[in-house]
C-alpha cells in the first residue's frame, strides 16, 4: 500500500544491478569526480564476478535414489550426452564426483558417496566430503528417509548451511501402482507420500521439514519447479543469477527470468562499450565497441540455450530432429555473430526505438541518474536490448516446439 520505502528501493536496486548499496554510492561518487573512465573498473570487476563466481551443489543419498538422473536433469542432459553423470544401480562413487554445467563451468553438481557405509561413517561424513566447498546440500531418497539422512541434515544445519529433502521417482511409484491394477488419485497419493515423509522426519528430530516430491523425467509435474524456485530464492543475488542462467529452458517463466537477469547487466556492458575508445560500426550511426556487442550476444545466446550444443541437447532430450528445432530459430541468430548480423536483423539506429526509459534504467536508484546520456552508451544499450528481445522470443518458440507446448 502507498509508495515504495527507501529500504525497498535499495533492495530492488541491488537485485536489479547486482551492486550493493555501498557499491552504488561509490559508483555515483566516482562518476561525479572522474566520469565514465573512473567507474569502468568497478563495473568491469562486477561483470567478471557475475561470470566467475562458483556455485557448488552437493547431491547425496543412497544407491539407487536417482542422484545421477537428477544431476543430469538439472544440467539439461540426457544420460547418453557427453559429460552426463553415469546412471545405474551400482554405487561406484568412492569420492565426490563433480559434474560441470555444459555451458557454465563455474556451476558444478557433486555426486557424493552414500552416507553411513564403513568407508563413510555418518560421524565423519561431512569432514570427508569437504563440507566447506558446497553452497547447499540436496538429500535425495527414493523411499523413506533414513536415520543417516536425518543425522546429515542436522549436521549441515549445525554448521550453518542449507539442505533440502527430495523424494524422487514419484512417476515410478505411480507406474508401479497402475501395473498391479490399482486405481489411484494422484493428488491424494502425493499428499499421503508427503505427509509420511514429513512425519518420519519430525519423529527423527527435524523441525519444520519440507519435502519436494519430484520426477527427474517429468519436470513439469509434481514439485520439480517448486524445488528450483526455492533454491533460487534462498541464494544471494549473484549466485541466484548464476543458478537461473544455468537452468535448462523448460517453461516461458524460466526464459523470462533469464531475460530479466540479462537485461540487468546490459547497462554495465553499454557503459564499458562507451569507455574503451569505440569506433563507428559500419551501418550504424554511433560508435560502439564491436567486441563487447558480439561477446554479449554470444553469451545471451548461450544463456537462452540457442547455441548449437544446447539445441543438440534439447533434440536428444525431446527426441526431435535437431534440424527441425533449428528451423524455429531465425537463421541470422545461428552460427557466427558479426557486424553483418546486426544489419541483417535490422538492429540499426533507424529502426531501434527502445528508449532507456522503456528499458527501465531510470527506475534503478542512482544508476538512472548517472547513465542517462551519451550516444555510444545509448546505441549499445539499445542494440543489446533489441538483440535480447529477439533471442528471448526465439528461445520461447524453440522451447514450445520441442516440448509440444501450445
Short mmCIF file of C-alpha atoms in Angstrom, two decimals:
data_model
loop_
_atom_site.label_atom_id
_atom_site.label_comp_id
_atom_site.label_asym_id
_atom_site.label_seq_id
_atom_site.Cartn_x
_atom_site.Cartn_y
_atom_site.Cartn_z
CA UNK A 1 0.00 0.00 0.00
CA UNK A 2 1.20 3.53 -0.70
CA UNK A 3 4.67 4.27 -2.13
CA UNK A 4 7.90 2.29 -2.07
CA UNK A 5 10.06 2.74 1.01
CA UNK A 6 13.72 3.68 0.74
CA UNK A 7 14.77 0.26 2.06
CA UNK A 8 12.65 -1.40 -0.62
CA UNK A 9 14.25 0.81 -3.26
CA UNK A 10 17.71 -0.23 -2.11
CA UNK A 11 16.73 -3.91 -2.19
CA UNK A 12 15.26 -3.50 -5.69
CA UNK A 13 18.38 -1.65 -6.82
CA UNK A 14 20.71 -4.36 -5.57
CA UNK A 15 18.59 -7.04 -7.22
CA UNK A 16 18.42 -5.09 -10.48
CA UNK A 17 22.07 -4.07 -10.74
CA UNK A 18 23.93 -6.75 -8.70
CA UNK A 19 25.64 -3.93 -6.77
CA UNK A 20 25.35 -3.38 -3.03
CA UNK A 21 24.22 -0.02 -1.64
CA UNK A 22 27.83 0.86 -0.83
CA UNK A 23 28.98 -0.01 -4.35
CA UNK A 24 26.19 2.08 -5.88
CA UNK A 25 27.20 5.08 -3.79
CA UNK A 26 30.84 4.63 -4.82
CA UNK A 27 29.78 4.47 -8.47
CA UNK A 28 27.94 7.76 -8.10
CA UNK A 29 30.84 9.42 -6.28
CA UNK A 30 33.45 8.18 -8.78
CA UNK A 31 31.31 9.22 -11.73
CA UNK A 32 30.85 12.73 -10.34
CA UNK A 33 34.61 13.17 -9.84
CA UNK A 34 36.00 11.30 -12.84
CA UNK A 35 33.24 10.43 -15.28
CA UNK A 36 32.79 7.08 -17.00
CA UNK A 37 36.53 6.46 -17.15
CA UNK A 38 36.71 6.30 -13.35
CA UNK A 39 33.75 3.93 -12.86
CA UNK A 40 34.56 1.44 -15.60
CA UNK A 41 36.96 -0.58 -13.40
CA UNK A 42 34.29 -1.30 -10.77
CA UNK A 43 31.78 -2.17 -13.49
CA UNK A 44 34.23 -4.46 -15.28
CA UNK A 45 35.00 -6.13 -11.94
CA UNK A 46 31.30 -6.76 -11.32
CA UNK A 47 30.79 -8.30 -14.77
CA UNK A 48 33.72 -10.63 -14.11
CA UNK A 49 32.26 -11.54 -10.71
CA UNK A 50 28.98 -12.49 -12.38
CA UNK A 51 30.82 -14.81 -14.75
CA UNK A 52 33.38 -16.30 -12.37
CA UNK A 53 31.58 -16.84 -9.05
CA UNK A 54 31.37 -20.57 -8.38
CA UNK A 55 28.20 -22.42 -7.42
CA UNK A 56 28.78 -25.89 -5.97
CA UNK A 57 25.72 -28.03 -5.23
CA UNK A 58 26.08 -31.28 -3.28
CA UNK A 59 23.70 -34.17 -4.01
CA UNK A 60 23.70 -37.09 -1.61
CA UNK A 61 21.57 -40.15 -1.00
CA UNK A 62 21.67 -43.93 -1.01
CA UNK A 63 22.46 -46.06 -4.08
CA UNK A 64 19.52 -46.10 -6.50
CA UNK A 65 17.96 -42.91 -5.14
CA UNK A 66 18.25 -41.19 -8.52
CA UNK A 67 21.14 -38.82 -7.83
CA UNK A 68 22.73 -39.12 -11.27
CA UNK A 69 19.44 -38.73 -13.11
CA UNK A 70 18.65 -35.64 -11.04
CA UNK A 71 22.10 -34.12 -11.72
CA UNK A 72 21.64 -34.71 -15.45
CA UNK A 73 18.16 -33.17 -15.40
CA UNK A 74 19.41 -30.05 -13.63
CA UNK A 75 22.06 -29.63 -16.33
CA UNK A 76 19.69 -30.31 -19.25
CA UNK A 77 21.45 -33.53 -20.22
CA UNK A 78 20.25 -36.92 -21.40
CA UNK A 79 22.09 -39.92 -19.94
CA UNK A 80 23.90 -40.55 -23.24
CA UNK A 81 25.09 -36.96 -23.71
CA UNK A 82 28.82 -36.21 -23.36
CA UNK A 83 29.58 -35.29 -19.74
CA UNK A 84 26.40 -36.85 -18.33
CA UNK A 85 26.57 -38.49 -14.91
CA UNK A 86 26.57 -42.27 -15.24
CA UNK A 87 23.17 -43.71 -14.37
CA UNK A 88 22.92 -47.14 -12.71
CA UNK A 89 22.08 -49.10 -9.60
CA UNK A 90 25.67 -49.95 -8.64
CA UNK A 91 27.34 -47.48 -6.30
CA UNK A 92 30.61 -46.53 -7.99
CA UNK A 93 31.17 -43.21 -6.20
CA UNK A 94 34.11 -43.53 -3.82
CA UNK A 95 34.71 -39.79 -3.54
CA UNK A 96 32.79 -36.64 -4.51
CA UNK A 97 32.36 -36.59 -8.30
CA UNK A 98 31.91 -33.13 -9.81
CA UNK A 99 29.82 -32.53 -12.92
CA UNK A 100 30.11 -29.10 -14.51
CA UNK A 101 27.25 -27.46 -16.34
CA UNK A 102 27.85 -27.86 -20.11
CA UNK A 103 27.66 -24.09 -20.73
CA UNK A 104 28.87 -22.73 -17.37
CA UNK A 105 31.99 -24.34 -15.96
CA UNK A 106 31.59 -22.38 -12.70
CA UNK A 107 28.36 -24.29 -11.89
CA UNK A 108 29.01 -27.80 -10.59
CA UNK A 109 26.82 -30.54 -9.18
CA UNK A 110 28.62 -33.00 -6.89
CA UNK A 111 27.52 -36.62 -6.57
CA UNK A 112 28.54 -37.62 -3.05
CA UNK A 113 29.01 -41.22 -1.90
CA UNK A 114 26.21 -42.62 0.21
CA UNK A 115 26.45 -41.83 3.92
CA UNK A 116 26.74 -44.50 6.59
CA UNK A 117 28.91 -47.15 4.92
CA UNK A 118 32.07 -48.49 6.53
CA UNK A 119 34.09 -46.21 4.23
CA UNK A 120 31.99 -43.14 5.05
CA UNK A 121 30.61 -43.41 8.60
CA UNK A 122 27.98 -40.81 9.47
CA UNK A 123 30.03 -39.15 12.21
CA UNK A 124 32.91 -38.37 9.81
CA UNK A 125 30.97 -37.90 6.58
CA UNK A 126 30.90 -34.11 6.24
CA UNK A 127 34.60 -33.77 7.01
CA UNK A 128 35.48 -36.44 4.45
CA UNK A 129 33.24 -34.75 1.85
CA UNK A 130 34.97 -31.36 2.36
CA UNK A 131 31.79 -29.72 3.60
CA UNK A 132 33.00 -26.12 3.16
CA UNK A 133 33.10 -26.43 -0.64
CA UNK A 134 29.33 -26.69 -1.16
CA UNK A 135 26.79 -23.87 -1.21
CA UNK A 136 23.94 -26.19 -0.19
CA UNK A 137 23.01 -29.88 0.01
CA UNK A 138 20.22 -31.85 -1.65
CA UNK A 139 19.39 -35.08 0.20
CA UNK A 140 17.63 -37.50 -2.17
CA UNK A 141 15.68 -40.63 -1.33
CA UNK A 142 13.52 -42.88 -3.50
CA UNK A 143 11.62 -44.06 -0.41
CA UNK A 144 11.86 -43.47 3.30
CA UNK A 145 14.48 -41.01 4.55
CA UNK A 146 16.93 -42.90 6.71
CA UNK A 147 18.46 -42.19 10.10
CA UNK A 148 21.70 -41.29 8.33
CA UNK A 149 19.84 -38.78 6.12
CA UNK A 150 18.40 -37.01 9.14
CA UNK A 151 21.70 -37.05 11.01
CA UNK A 152 23.37 -35.48 7.97
CA UNK A 153 20.70 -32.78 7.81
CA UNK A 154 21.22 -31.91 11.49
CA UNK A 155 24.99 -31.68 11.00
CA UNK A 156 24.59 -29.48 7.92
CA UNK A 157 22.27 -27.14 9.81
CA UNK A 158 24.60 -27.04 12.81
CA UNK A 159 27.43 -25.98 10.51
CA UNK A 160 25.35 -23.18 9.00
CA UNK A 161 24.41 -24.37 5.52
CA UNK A 162 21.10 -25.17 3.87
CA UNK A 163 19.76 -28.61 2.97
CA UNK A 164 16.72 -29.80 1.05
CA UNK A 165 14.93 -33.16 1.22
CA UNK A 166 13.93 -34.52 -2.19
CA UNK A 167 11.74 -37.60 -2.59
CA UNK A 168 12.49 -38.88 -6.09
CA UNK A 169 10.95 -41.30 -8.60
CA UNK A 170 7.35 -40.29 -7.95
CA UNK A 171 6.48 -41.26 -11.54
CA UNK A 172 7.89 -44.77 -10.96
CA UNK A 173 5.76 -45.11 -7.80
CA UNK A 174 2.59 -44.33 -9.72
CA UNK A 175 3.57 -46.63 -12.61
CA UNK A 176 4.08 -49.49 -10.14
CA UNK A 177 0.65 -48.89 -8.60
CA UNK A 178 -1.02 -48.95 -12.01
CA UNK A 179 0.79 -52.12 -13.07
CA UNK A 180 -0.82 -54.04 -10.22
CA UNK A 181 -4.24 -52.74 -11.23
CA UNK A 182 -4.65 -50.09 -8.57
CA UNK A 183 -6.80 -47.10 -9.43
CA UNK A 184 -5.14 -44.04 -7.99
CA UNK A 185 -5.95 -40.44 -7.24
CA UNK A 186 -2.58 -38.76 -7.78
CA UNK A 187 -3.35 -35.75 -5.58
CA UNK A 188 -4.32 -37.98 -2.65
CA UNK A 189 -1.31 -40.25 -3.18
CA UNK A 190 1.03 -37.25 -3.30
CA UNK A 191 -0.46 -35.94 -0.06
CA UNK A 192 -0.03 -39.36 1.56
CA UNK A 193 3.62 -39.66 0.45
CA UNK A 194 4.42 -36.11 1.55
CA UNK A 195 2.76 -36.49 4.95
CA UNK A 196 4.50 -39.80 5.54
CA UNK A 197 7.91 -38.26 4.75
CA UNK A 198 7.21 -35.26 6.98
CA UNK A 199 6.05 -37.48 9.83
CA UNK A 200 9.22 -39.59 9.68
CA UNK A 201 11.46 -36.53 9.58
CA UNK A 202 9.71 -34.87 12.53
CA UNK A 203 9.99 -38.07 14.54
CA UNK A 204 13.72 -38.06 13.75
CA UNK A 205 14.04 -34.57 15.22
CA UNK A 206 13.95 -32.37 12.08
CA UNK A 207 11.98 -29.25 12.95
CA UNK A 208 9.67 -27.79 10.27
CA UNK A 209 10.90 -30.04 7.45
CA UNK A 210 9.86 -29.55 3.84
CA UNK A 211 10.00 -32.30 1.23
CA UNK A 212 9.91 -31.90 -2.54
CA UNK A 213 8.31 -34.76 -4.49
CA UNK A 214 9.83 -34.98 -7.95
CA UNK A 215 10.32 -36.94 -11.12
CA UNK A 216 13.56 -36.11 -12.93
CA UNK A 217 11.92 -37.29 -16.17
CA UNK A 218 8.72 -35.24 -15.80
CA UNK A 219 9.95 -31.88 -14.62
CA UNK A 220 6.71 -30.07 -15.40
CA UNK A 221 4.86 -32.21 -12.84
CA UNK A 222 4.93 -32.57 -9.07
CA UNK A 223 7.41 -30.34 -7.14
CA UNK A 224 10.36 -30.04 -9.53
CA UNK A 225 9.65 -26.41 -10.43
CA UNK A 226 8.88 -25.52 -6.82
CA UNK A 227 12.21 -27.02 -5.73
CA UNK A 228 14.07 -24.82 -8.20
CA UNK A 229 12.15 -21.70 -7.18
CA UNK A 230 13.03 -22.42 -3.55
CA UNK A 231 16.72 -22.95 -4.33
CA UNK A 232 16.72 -19.73 -6.35
CA UNK A 233 15.03 -17.70 -3.61
CA UNK A 234 17.46 -18.94 -0.94
CA UNK A 235 20.59 -17.89 -2.84
CA UNK A 236 22.32 -14.49 -2.59
CA UNK A 237 21.85 -12.18 -5.60
CA UNK A 238 24.95 -13.10 -7.63
CA UNK A 239 24.51 -16.86 -7.13
CA UNK A 240 20.80 -16.56 -7.85
CA UNK A 241 21.66 -15.03 -11.22
CA UNK A 242 24.15 -17.82 -11.97
CA UNK A 243 21.64 -20.53 -10.96
CA UNK A 244 18.83 -19.09 -13.11
CA UNK A 245 21.00 -18.61 -16.21
CA UNK A 246 22.32 -22.18 -15.94
CA UNK A 247 18.86 -23.74 -15.67
CA UNK A 248 17.53 -25.58 -18.76
CA UNK A 249 14.66 -23.92 -20.64
CA UNK A 250 11.55 -25.78 -19.52
CA UNK A 251 8.95 -23.01 -19.44
CA UNK A 252 8.23 -19.43 -20.52
CA UNK A 253 8.64 -18.44 -16.86
CA UNK A 254 12.26 -19.66 -16.82
CA UNK A 255 13.10 -17.90 -20.08
CA UNK A 256 11.58 -14.62 -18.85
CA UNK A 257 13.63 -14.86 -15.65
CA UNK A 258 16.75 -15.27 -17.74
CA UNK A 259 15.79 -12.25 -19.84
CA UNK A 260 15.44 -10.13 -16.71
CA UNK A 261 18.83 -11.24 -15.40
CA UNK A 262 20.49 -10.48 -18.74
CA UNK A 263 18.72 -7.14 -19.11
CA UNK A 264 20.13 -6.15 -15.72
CA UNK A 265 23.70 -6.41 -17.00
CA UNK A 266 23.16 -4.55 -20.29
CA UNK A 267 23.74 -1.10 -18.77
CA UNK A 268 27.12 -2.30 -17.48
CA UNK A 269 28.17 -3.55 -20.90
CA UNK A 270 26.90 -0.33 -22.51
CA UNK A 271 28.99 1.75 -20.11
CA UNK A 272 32.10 -0.29 -20.89
CA UNK A 273 31.39 0.00 -24.61
CA UNK A 274 31.35 3.77 -24.35
CA UNK A 275 34.53 3.91 -22.28
CA UNK A 276 37.02 1.89 -24.28
CA UNK A 277 37.71 4.11 -27.27
CA UNK A 278 34.99 2.71 -29.50
CA UNK A 279 34.91 3.26 -33.26
CA UNK A 280 31.91 3.68 -35.59
CA UNK A 281 30.22 0.43 -36.60
CA UNK A 282 29.54 0.19 -40.35
CA UNK A 283 25.82 0.63 -40.99
CA UNK A 284 25.18 2.16 -37.58
CA UNK A 285 25.12 5.82 -36.72
CA UNK A 286 27.12 5.76 -33.49
CA UNK A 287 30.33 4.38 -32.08
CA UNK A 288 30.19 1.07 -30.21
CA UNK A 289 32.77 -1.44 -29.09
CA UNK A 290 32.18 -4.30 -31.52
CA UNK A 291 33.85 -6.96 -29.38
CA UNK A 292 31.54 -6.14 -26.43
CA UNK A 293 28.45 -6.28 -28.67
CA UNK A 294 29.39 -9.58 -30.27
CA UNK A 295 30.58 -11.14 -26.99
CA UNK A 296 27.35 -10.13 -25.24
CA UNK A 297 25.10 -11.59 -27.92
CA UNK A 298 27.03 -14.87 -27.99
CA UNK A 299 26.69 -15.01 -24.19
CA UNK A 300 22.95 -14.22 -24.35
CA UNK A 301 22.50 -16.98 -26.90
CA UNK A 302 24.30 -19.47 -24.65
CA UNK A 303 22.22 -18.48 -21.59
CA UNK A 304 19.00 -18.83 -23.59
CA UNK A 305 20.07 -22.26 -24.91
CA UNK A 306 20.22 -21.16 -28.56
CA UNK A 307 23.82 -22.20 -29.25
CA UNK A 308 24.42 -25.31 -31.35
CA UNK A 309 25.38 -27.57 -28.42
CA UNK A 310 22.30 -26.59 -26.38
CA UNK A 311 19.98 -27.15 -29.35
CA UNK A 312 21.50 -30.60 -29.89
CA UNK A 313 20.99 -31.50 -26.21
CA UNK A 314 17.39 -30.34 -26.45
CA UNK A 315 16.90 -32.57 -29.50
CA UNK A 316 18.33 -35.53 -27.57
CA UNK A 317 16.02 -34.99 -24.59
CA UNK A 318 12.84 -34.42 -26.62
CA UNK A 319 13.63 -36.91 -29.39
CA UNK A 320 13.04 -34.21 -32.01
CA UNK A 321 15.36 -33.82 -35.04
CA UNK A 322 17.81 -31.01 -34.35
CA UNK A 323 17.24 -29.76 -37.90
CA UNK A 324 13.55 -29.16 -37.10
CA UNK A 325 14.43 -27.40 -33.87
CA UNK A 326 16.93 -25.13 -35.58
CA UNK A 327 14.34 -24.29 -38.23
CA UNK A 328 12.39 -22.48 -35.48
CA UNK A 329 15.28 -20.05 -34.88
CA UNK A 330 15.97 -17.03 -37.07
CA UNK A 331 18.79 -18.10 -39.35
CA UNK A 332 20.75 -14.93 -38.54
CA UNK A 333 20.89 -15.92 -34.86
CA UNK A 334 22.63 -19.23 -35.59
CA UNK A 335 26.30 -19.67 -36.35
CA UNK A 336 28.82 -16.85 -36.35
CA UNK A 337 27.79 -13.44 -34.97
CA UNK A 338 29.39 -10.40 -36.58
CA UNK A 339 28.59 -6.83 -37.65
CA UNK A 340 26.62 -8.08 -40.64
CA UNK A 341 24.28 -9.87 -38.21
CA UNK A 342 23.19 -6.50 -36.76
CA UNK A 343 22.43 -5.16 -40.22
CA UNK A 344 20.57 -8.28 -41.44
CA UNK A 345 18.37 -8.27 -38.34
CA UNK A 346 17.62 -4.56 -38.67
CA UNK A 347 19.31 -3.64 -35.41
CA UNK A 348 20.30 -0.22 -36.75
CA UNK A 349 19.84 3.27 -35.39
CA UNK A 350 16.99 3.99 -37.80
CA UNK A 351 14.76 1.18 -36.53
CA UNK A 352 15.70 0.87 -32.87
CA UNK A 353 13.09 2.73 -30.86
CA UNK A 354 13.83 1.22 -27.45
CA UNK A 355 14.47 4.02 -25.01
CA UNK A 356 16.33 3.90 -21.73
CA UNK A 357 13.10 4.81 -20.01
CA UNK A 358 11.35 1.83 -21.63
CA UNK A 359 14.26 -0.36 -20.63
CA UNK A 360 13.64 0.61 -17.03
CA UNK A 361 17.06 2.12 -16.40
CA UNK A 362 15.69 5.22 -14.72
CA UNK A 363 13.74 3.06 -12.26
CA UNK A 364 17.03 1.98 -10.67
CA UNK A 365 18.10 4.42 -7.94
CA UNK A 366 21.46 6.19 -8.57
CA UNK A 367 22.17 4.33 -11.81
CA UNK A 368 19.40 6.01 -13.74
CA UNK A 369 20.61 9.44 -12.72
CA UNK A 370 24.18 8.68 -13.84
CA UNK A 371 23.92 6.82 -17.10
CA UNK A 372 21.22 8.69 -18.97
CA UNK A 373 23.14 10.19 -21.86
CA UNK A 374 25.90 9.58 -24.38
CA UNK A 375 25.38 8.35 -27.92
CA UNK A 376 27.73 5.36 -27.58
CA UNK A 377 26.13 4.23 -24.33
CA UNK A 378 22.64 4.68 -25.78
CA UNK A 379 23.44 2.85 -29.01
CA UNK A 380 24.98 -0.17 -27.25
CA UNK A 381 22.19 -0.26 -24.67
CA UNK A 382 19.52 -0.21 -27.36
CA UNK A 383 21.26 -2.70 -29.63
CA UNK A 384 21.66 -5.23 -26.82
CA UNK A 385 18.13 -4.67 -25.54
CA UNK A 386 16.74 -5.30 -29.01
CA UNK A 387 19.00 -8.33 -29.50
CA UNK A 388 17.92 -9.80 -26.16
CA UNK A 389 14.25 -9.33 -27.07
CA UNK A 390 14.79 -11.20 -30.36
CA UNK A 391 16.72 -14.01 -28.70
CA UNK A 392 14.14 -14.40 -25.93
CA UNK A 393 11.29 -14.70 -28.42
CA UNK A 394 13.23 -17.34 -30.35
CA UNK A 395 14.04 -19.26 -27.15
CA UNK A 396 10.34 -19.38 -26.26
CA UNK A 397 9.40 -20.57 -29.76
CA UNK A 398 12.02 -23.33 -29.67
CA UNK A 399 11.05 -24.47 -26.16
CA UNK A 400 7.34 -24.66 -27.03
CA UNK A 401 8.01 -26.60 -30.23
CA UNK A 402 10.41 -29.06 -28.59
CA UNK A 403 8.10 -29.86 -25.66
CA UNK A 404 4.85 -29.63 -27.63
CA UNK A 405 3.52 -26.64 -25.70
CA UNK A 406 0.77 -24.62 -27.41
#
